[in-house]
Amino acid sequence: MNEFWKDFPVIQQQLNETCELIKHQVKVRNKDIEQALIDLTCSGGKLLRPAFFFLFAQIGDKQKQDHQQLIKIAASIEILHMATLVHDDIIDDSPLRRGAATIQSRYGKDIAVYTGDLLFTEFFELLADTMNGSDFLHTNASAMKRLLLGELDQMHTRYKKNITVFDYLRSVNGKTAELFSLSCLEGAHFGYADKEIQRLAARIGRNIGIAFQVYDDILDYSADTKTLKKPVLEDLAQGVYTLPLIFAIQKVPERFYPYLEKKSDISVEQAAELGQLVHEYDGVTDAKNFAKKVTEKALIDIQKLPDCLGKEQLEQLTQLLLQRSF
């Protein structure tokens, strides 16, 4: 477990338990792949989604809560996230994830596909164990569908020169914000919070997820590979045009189109030049302002929650995510 949670000791302990369960769930015959899966979750990742799940559970009725059920649901959330990361790396042919070689770069795309598929089965197994007979089986299935549709929306707009903010947000709402929203909603529901808190939780999670993705995309234009722990401008080379670039294109499309017309043939030097243009035309600044506004919406809703430690930590964590470097 990294140092990110040292100021959140209760959450840190719950995340440690979640990691131990994931280690048990991802046991496979190939020990190298098993270790790669464990490293993907418990070494480089912050486990933000299960953390938000636990924070919202703290706002509920602790007398009614089943501790082991909460740990299993948190693990299911992170395992679903892991599965999408493994498959994303295959599609993007990505060499690095969280500073380490990706499964597809280490073992090949065939093994990576099966590994991602295996994680999906572990996700469903945990759901069956914890939510059998619950409406949240359907909620999870719907969330997974929206998550995958978000990825398909992103693929549909690859190398689209006139991509709009609406196109971008439609994809982000699915591929990133959906799982944050699900995490917060499930934390509130299985923590036995009331319906109004559950409604707020889903909305808070969605706005946090949108802001998180925008900041992630900003870092692609403002961090180096060592800090970011993955290749910079990787999305650009893959034809994934994110908010900093979109805002800059809207101002002077004629400066950007000659680069974008090169599509996958764009060179490293040309990608760097394009990155400089994004800064020159305030694409990063505009994207930061957008993310701050969305974060503010989440913080306003957090203030509507009942006073407790969970509420204080939610506010602290949400603001902390605005200051991250990777």
Tab-separated table of C-alpha atoms in Angstrom:
chain	number	residue	atom	x	y	z
A	1	MET	CA	0.000	0.000	0.000
A	2	ASN	CA	1.481	3.381	-0.963
A	3	GLU	CA	1.755	6.423	1.309
A	4	PHE	CA	-1.265	8.177	-0.185
A	5	TRP	CA	-3.563	6.980	2.626
A	6	LYS	CA	-1.307	7.620	5.636
A	7	ASP	CA	-3.576	10.447	6.793
A	8	PHE	CA	-6.662	8.218	6.466
A	9	PRO	CA	-5.782	5.302	8.818
A	10	VAL	CA	-9.249	3.707	8.932
A	11	ILE	CA	-9.534	3.763	5.144
A	12	GLN	CA	-5.962	2.517	4.838
A	13	GLN	CA	-6.766	-0.511	6.992
A	14	GLN	CA	-9.883	-1.296	4.977
A	15	LEU	CA	-7.938	-0.980	1.724
A	16	ASN	CA	-5.257	-3.319	3.100
A	17	GLU	CA	-7.976	-5.893	3.780
A	18	THR	CA	-9.345	-5.330	0.290
A	19	CYS	CA	-5.907	-5.944	-1.211
A	20	GLU	CA	-5.534	-9.169	0.745
A	21	LEU	CA	-8.861	-10.397	-0.597
A	22	ILE	CA	-7.881	-9.453	-4.156
A	23	LYS	CA	-4.628	-11.380	-3.762
A	24	HIS	CA	-6.713	-14.412	-2.792
A	25	GLN	CA	-9.144	-13.908	-5.674
A	26	VAL	CA	-6.528	-13.563	-8.444
A	27	LYS	CA	-4.638	-16.765	-7.740
A	28	VAL	CA	-3.784	-18.423	-11.071
A	29	ARG	CA	-1.421	-21.213	-12.103
A	30	ASN	CA	0.995	-18.799	-13.762
A	31	LYS	CA	2.682	-17.151	-10.778
A	32	ASP	CA	4.261	-14.386	-12.867
A	33	ILE	CA	0.856	-13.233	-14.090
A	34	GLU	CA	-0.581	-13.607	-10.598
A	35	GLN	CA	2.147	-11.313	-9.253
A	36	ALA	CA	1.594	-8.840	-12.087
A	37	LEU	CA	-2.087	-8.632	-11.138
A	38	ILE	CA	-1.266	-8.128	-7.472
A	39	ASP	CA	1.254	-5.423	-8.370
A	40	LEU	CA	-1.301	-3.695	-10.595
A	41	THR	CA	-3.634	-3.202	-7.649
A	42	CYS	CA	-1.685	-3.102	-4.444
A	43	SER	CA	1.636	-1.542	-5.385
A	44	GLY	CA	1.111	1.332	-7.803
A	45	GLY	CA	-2.582	2.147	-7.555
A	46	LYS	CA	-4.320	4.427	-5.067
A	47	LEU	CA	-7.478	2.266	-4.925
A	48	LEU	CA	-9.567	5.412	-5.142
A	49	ARG	CA	-12.804	3.698	-6.108
A	50	PRO	CA	-12.917	1.310	-3.131
A	51	ALA	CA	-11.763	4.200	-0.930
A	52	PHE	CA	-14.752	6.313	-1.944
A	53	PHE	CA	-16.907	3.236	-1.356
A	54	PHE	CA	-15.655	2.972	2.243
A	55	LEU	CA	-15.976	6.710	2.872
A	56	PHE	CA	-19.649	6.641	1.937
A	57	ALA	CA	-20.178	3.504	4.000
A	58	GLN	CA	-18.913	5.503	7.015
A	59	ILE	CA	-21.849	7.877	6.571
A	60	GLY	CA	-24.365	5.050	6.953
A	61	ASP	CA	-25.563	2.965	9.907
A	62	LYS	CA	-22.530	1.082	11.221
A	63	GLN	CA	-24.685	-1.135	13.447
A	64	LYS	CA	-26.295	-2.753	10.399
A	65	GLN	CA	-23.172	-3.152	8.293
A	66	ASP	CA	-21.550	-6.484	7.431
A	67	HIS	CA	-17.782	-5.848	7.432
A	68	GLN	CA	-16.882	-8.818	5.239
A	69	GLN	CA	-19.588	-7.915	2.746
A	70	LEU	CA	-18.160	-4.399	2.474
A	71	ILE	CA	-14.642	-5.732	1.879
A	72	LYS	CA	-15.897	-8.079	-0.844
A	73	ILE	CA	-17.866	-5.355	-2.623
A	74	ALA	CA	-14.863	-3.014	-2.464
A	75	ALA	CA	-12.719	-5.772	-3.971
A	76	SER	CA	-15.265	-6.334	-6.742
A	77	ILE	CA	-15.087	-2.640	-7.657
A	78	GLU	CA	-11.295	-2.649	-7.886
A	79	ILE	CA	-11.208	-5.930	-9.790
A	80	LEU	CA	-13.618	-4.520	-12.383
A	81	HIS	CA	-11.353	-1.475	-12.674
A	82	MET	CA	-8.305	-3.741	-13.077
A	83	ALA	CA	-9.993	-5.692	-15.873
A	84	THR	CA	-10.663	-2.509	-17.824
A	85	LEU	CA	-7.050	-1.358	-17.353
A	86	VAL	CA	-5.650	-4.633	-18.674
A	87	HIS	CA	-7.878	-4.462	-21.754
A	88	ASP	CA	-7.154	-0.748	-22.266
A	89	ASP	CA	-3.436	-1.489	-22.351
A	90	ILE	CA	-4.012	-4.121	-25.033
A	91	ILE	CA	-5.997	-1.724	-27.219
A	92	ASP	CA	-3.472	1.103	-26.732
A	93	ASP	CA	-0.441	-1.203	-27.027
A	94	SER	CA	0.740	0.523	-23.873
A	95	PRO	CA	4.171	-0.462	-22.506
A	96	LEU	CA	3.786	1.032	-19.012
A	97	ARG	CA	1.109	1.182	-16.340
A	98	ARG	CA	1.853	2.770	-12.958
A	99	GLY	CA	5.568	2.722	-13.695
A	100	ALA	CA	5.716	-1.014	-14.452
A	101	ALA	CA	5.554	-3.025	-17.657
A	102	THR	CA	1.980	-3.853	-18.639
A	103	ILE	CA	0.780	-7.438	-18.779
A	104	GLN	CA	0.405	-7.271	-22.562
A	105	SER	CA	3.971	-5.943	-23.024
A	106	ARG	CA	5.412	-8.608	-20.706
A	107	TYR	CA	3.426	-11.653	-21.776
A	108	GLY	CA	1.733	-10.787	-25.065
A	109	LYS	CA	-1.761	-9.714	-26.026
A	110	ASP	CA	-3.241	-13.223	-25.944
A	111	ILE	CA	-2.371	-13.782	-22.290
A	112	ALA	CA	-3.449	-10.227	-21.447
A	113	VAL	CA	-6.886	-10.762	-23.031
A	114	TYR	CA	-7.461	-13.919	-21.032
A	115	THR	CA	-6.180	-12.219	-17.879
A	116	GLY	CA	-8.653	-9.360	-18.322
A	117	ASP	CA	-11.441	-11.852	-18.975
A	118	LEU	CA	-10.492	-13.767	-15.827
A	119	LEU	CA	-10.798	-10.571	-13.794
A	120	PHE	CA	-14.313	-10.021	-15.141
A	121	THR	CA	-15.269	-13.506	-13.926
A	122	GLU	CA	-13.833	-12.728	-10.477
A	123	PHE	CA	-15.902	-9.542	-10.440
A	124	PHE	CA	-19.102	-11.475	-11.154
A	125	GLU	CA	-18.202	-14.149	-8.616
A	126	LEU	CA	-17.906	-11.551	-5.858
A	127	LEU	CA	-21.203	-9.967	-6.910
A	128	ALA	CA	-22.953	-13.328	-6.741
A	129	ASP	CA	-21.488	-13.873	-3.287
A	130	THR	CA	-22.498	-10.481	-1.870
A	131	MET	CA	-25.575	-9.308	-3.786
A	132	ASN	CA	-27.548	-12.433	-4.619
A	133	GLY	CA	-31.209	-11.391	-4.758
A	134	SER	CA	-30.357	-7.700	-4.595
A	135	ASP	CA	-31.353	-5.108	-7.207
A	136	PHE	CA	-27.687	-4.111	-7.223
A	137	LEU	CA	-26.850	-7.102	-9.389
A	138	HIS	CA	-28.717	-5.279	-12.143
A	139	THR	CA	-27.167	-1.956	-11.078
A	140	ASN	CA	-23.684	-3.422	-11.515
A	141	ALA	CA	-24.548	-4.972	-14.872
A	142	SER	CA	-25.897	-1.634	-16.099
A	143	ALA	CA	-22.839	0.214	-14.814
A	144	MET	CA	-20.500	-2.230	-16.540
A	145	LYS	CA	-22.442	-1.772	-19.792
A	146	ARG	CA	-22.195	2.018	-19.551
A	147	LEU	CA	-18.492	1.735	-18.758
A	148	LEU	CA	-17.860	-0.331	-21.887
A	149	LEU	CA	-20.073	1.926	-24.007
A	150	GLY	CA	-17.937	4.846	-22.846
A	151	GLU	CA	-14.870	3.045	-24.152
A	152	LEU	CA	-16.644	2.400	-27.451
A	153	ASP	CA	-17.614	6.078	-27.656
A	154	GLN	CA	-13.944	6.952	-27.251
A	155	MET	CA	-12.934	4.526	-29.997
A	156	HIS	CA	-15.596	6.020	-32.281
A	157	THR	CA	-14.025	9.484	-31.962
A	158	ARG	CA	-10.394	8.436	-32.463
A	159	TYR	CA	-8.564	10.808	-34.813
A	160	LYS	CA	-11.717	12.966	-35.082
A	161	LYS	CA	-10.364	16.459	-35.788
A	162	ASN	CA	-13.598	18.258	-34.943
A	163	ILE	CA	-14.259	16.370	-31.728
A	164	THR	CA	-16.459	18.349	-29.324
A	165	VAL	CA	-16.558	18.745	-25.565
A	166	PHE	CA	-19.858	16.835	-25.674
A	167	ASP	CA	-18.135	13.897	-27.433
A	168	TYR	CA	-15.425	13.883	-24.796
A	169	LEU	CA	-17.795	14.084	-21.822
A	170	ARG	CA	-20.056	11.354	-23.178
A	171	SER	CA	-17.070	9.008	-23.218
A	172	VAL	CA	-15.761	10.134	-19.809
A	173	ASN	CA	-19.188	9.731	-18.216
A	174	GLY	CA	-19.034	6.069	-19.145
A	175	LYS	CA	-15.427	4.969	-19.052
A	176	THR	CA	-14.419	6.783	-15.830
A	177	ALA	CA	-17.253	8.562	-14.030
A	178	GLU	CA	-19.589	5.561	-14.061
A	179	LEU	CA	-17.357	3.474	-11.814
A	180	PHE	CA	-16.743	6.355	-9.396
A	181	SER	CA	-20.503	6.911	-9.224
A	182	LEU	CA	-21.142	3.199	-8.643
A	183	SER	CA	-18.499	3.078	-5.900
A	184	CYS	CA	-20.044	5.965	-3.976
A	185	LEU	CA	-23.610	4.726	-4.485
A	186	GLU	CA	-22.778	1.193	-3.328
A	187	GLY	CA	-20.906	2.533	-0.296
A	188	ALA	CA	-23.968	4.503	0.741
A	189	HIS	CA	-26.415	1.673	-0.025
A	190	PHE	CA	-24.547	-1.203	1.615
A	191	GLY	CA	-23.545	1.129	4.446
A	192	TYR	CA	-27.288	1.574	5.132
A	193	ALA	CA	-27.454	5.306	4.421
A	194	ASP	CA	-30.857	6.705	3.522
A	195	LYS	CA	-32.132	7.136	-0.044
A	196	GLU	CA	-31.323	10.846	-0.223
A	197	ILE	CA	-27.702	10.201	0.742
A	198	GLN	CA	-27.530	7.430	-1.870
A	199	ARG	CA	-28.803	9.860	-4.508
A	200	LEU	CA	-26.203	12.435	-3.483
A	201	ALA	CA	-23.500	9.761	-3.414
A	202	ALA	CA	-24.119	8.756	-7.030
A	203	ARG	CA	-24.001	12.394	-8.168
A	204	ILE	CA	-20.913	13.232	-6.109
A	205	GLY	CA	-19.121	10.195	-7.478
A	206	ARG	CA	-19.978	11.104	-11.065
A	207	ASN	CA	-18.627	14.644	-10.716
A	208	ILE	CA	-15.498	13.429	-8.942
A	209	GLY	CA	-14.980	10.881	-11.727
A	210	ILE	CA	-15.305	13.526	-14.449
A	211	ALA	CA	-12.877	15.855	-12.678
A	212	PHE	CA	-10.470	12.980	-12.045
A	213	GLN	CA	-10.372	12.069	-15.739
A	214	VAL	CA	-9.906	15.685	-16.826
A	215	TYR	CA	-6.952	16.037	-14.444
A	216	ASP	CA	-5.578	12.733	-15.700
A	217	ASP	CA	-5.731	14.118	-19.230
A	218	ILE	CA	-4.132	17.394	-18.134
A	219	LEU	CA	-1.179	15.465	-16.717
A	220	ASP	CA	-0.578	13.976	-20.157
A	221	TYR	CA	0.353	17.512	-21.246
A	222	SER	CA	2.079	18.703	-18.079
A	223	ALA	CA	4.012	15.782	-16.509
A	224	ASP	CA	6.986	13.735	-17.612
A	225	THR	CA	7.036	9.958	-18.071
A	226	LYS	CA	8.895	9.368	-14.788
A	227	THR	CA	6.329	11.316	-12.778
A	228	LEU	CA	3.284	10.143	-14.710
A	229	LYS	CA	4.466	6.491	-14.657
A	230	LYS	CA	3.306	5.977	-18.254
A	231	PRO	CA	4.343	7.496	-21.607
A	232	VAL	CA	3.351	11.153	-21.966
A	233	LEU	CA	1.167	12.175	-24.921
A	234	GLU	CA	0.267	8.503	-25.337
A	235	ASP	CA	-3.413	9.344	-25.881
A	236	LEU	CA	-2.525	11.833	-28.611
A	237	ALA	CA	-0.554	9.235	-30.550
A	238	GLN	CA	-3.493	6.833	-30.240
A	239	GLY	CA	-5.926	9.401	-31.641
A	240	VAL	CA	-7.603	9.981	-28.282
A	241	TYR	CA	-8.124	13.747	-28.191
A	242	THR	CA	-8.813	14.946	-24.655
A	243	LEU	CA	-10.099	18.161	-23.114
A	244	PRO	CA	-6.890	20.279	-23.090
A	245	LEU	CA	-6.431	19.607	-26.807
A	246	ILE	CA	-10.143	20.064	-27.591
A	247	PHE	CA	-10.247	23.486	-25.916
A	248	ALA	CA	-7.119	24.590	-27.792
A	249	ILE	CA	-8.376	23.289	-31.159
A	250	GLN	CA	-11.608	25.257	-30.781
A	251	LYS	CA	-9.632	28.510	-30.672
A	252	VAL	CA	-7.391	28.047	-33.720
A	253	PRO	CA	-8.214	24.813	-35.560
A	254	GLU	CA	-5.946	25.744	-38.474
A	255	ARG	CA	-2.878	25.510	-36.212
A	256	PHE	CA	-3.760	21.985	-35.098
A	257	TYR	CA	-5.279	20.293	-38.153
A	258	PRO	CA	-1.953	19.828	-40.030
A	259	TYR	CA	-0.682	17.793	-37.076
A	260	LEU	CA	-3.907	15.878	-36.528
A	261	GLU	CA	-4.146	14.911	-40.201
A	262	LYS	CA	-1.016	12.799	-39.702
A	263	LYS	CA	-3.017	10.541	-37.367
A	264	SER	CA	-0.884	7.583	-36.218
A	265	ASP	CA	2.028	8.747	-38.385
A	266	ILE	CA	2.670	11.747	-36.151
A	267	SER	CA	6.282	11.727	-34.955
A	268	VAL	CA	7.467	12.119	-31.388
A	269	GLU	CA	8.801	15.572	-32.258
A	270	GLN	CA	5.530	16.628	-33.880
A	271	ALA	CA	3.545	15.347	-30.893
A	272	ALA	CA	5.775	17.454	-28.627
A	273	GLU	CA	5.175	20.501	-30.848
A	274	LEU	CA	1.441	19.886	-30.635
A	275	GLY	CA	1.710	19.660	-26.875
A	276	GLN	CA	3.399	23.057	-26.819
A	277	LEU	CA	0.582	24.501	-28.922
A	278	VAL	CA	-1.947	23.195	-26.400
A	279	HIS	CA	-0.157	25.215	-23.712
A	280	GLU	CA	0.224	28.240	-25.985
A	281	TYR	CA	-3.515	28.414	-26.553
A	282	ASP	CA	-4.396	27.787	-22.879
A	283	GLY	CA	-5.838	24.328	-23.398
A	284	VAL	CA	-4.384	23.101	-20.101
A	285	THR	CA	-5.536	26.201	-18.216
A	286	ASP	CA	-9.058	25.936	-19.627
A	287	ALA	CA	-9.219	22.226	-18.762
A	288	LYS	CA	-8.074	22.943	-15.189
A	289	ASN	CA	-10.792	25.567	-14.819
A	290	PHE	CA	-13.359	23.081	-16.111
A	291	ALA	CA	-12.200	20.410	-13.636
A	292	LYS	CA	-12.319	22.899	-10.763
A	293	LYS	CA	-15.927	23.786	-11.585
A	294	VAL	CA	-16.954	20.128	-11.686
A	295	THR	CA	-15.095	19.476	-8.422
A	296	GLU	CA	-16.891	22.417	-6.845
A	297	LYS	CA	-20.218	20.794	-7.723
A	298	ALA	CA	-19.097	17.669	-5.868
A	299	LEU	CA	-17.948	19.701	-2.853
A	300	ILE	CA	-21.283	21.545	-2.688
A	301	ASP	CA	-23.111	18.202	-2.593
A	302	ILE	CA	-20.683	16.845	0.018
A	303	GLN	CA	-21.696	19.739	2.293
A	304	LYS	CA	-25.285	18.398	2.172
A	305	LEU	CA	-24.203	15.127	3.815
A	306	PRO	CA	-24.631	14.613	7.577
A	307	ASP	CA	-21.704	15.753	9.698
A	308	CYS	CA	-19.315	12.898	10.478
A	309	LEU	CA	-15.704	11.847	9.936
A	310	GLY	CA	-16.592	10.317	6.573
A	311	LYS	CA	-17.919	13.659	5.324
A	312	GLU	CA	-14.767	15.503	6.458
A	313	GLN	CA	-12.526	12.947	4.781
A	314	LEU	CA	-14.572	13.006	1.580
A	315	GLU	CA	-14.044	16.740	1.336
A	316	GLN	CA	-10.351	16.401	2.137
A	317	LEU	CA	-9.810	13.640	-0.413
A	318	THR	CA	-11.759	15.413	-3.149
A	319	GLN	CA	-9.617	18.524	-2.731
A	320	LEU	CA	-6.446	16.438	-2.530
A	321	LEU	CA	-7.143	14.926	-5.946
A	322	LEU	CA	-6.858	18.424	-7.452
A	323	GLN	CA	-3.220	18.581	-6.374
A	324	ARG	CA	-1.945	15.214	-7.562
A	325	SER	CA	0.992	14.846	-9.964
A	326	PHE	CA	0.118	11.348	-11.226
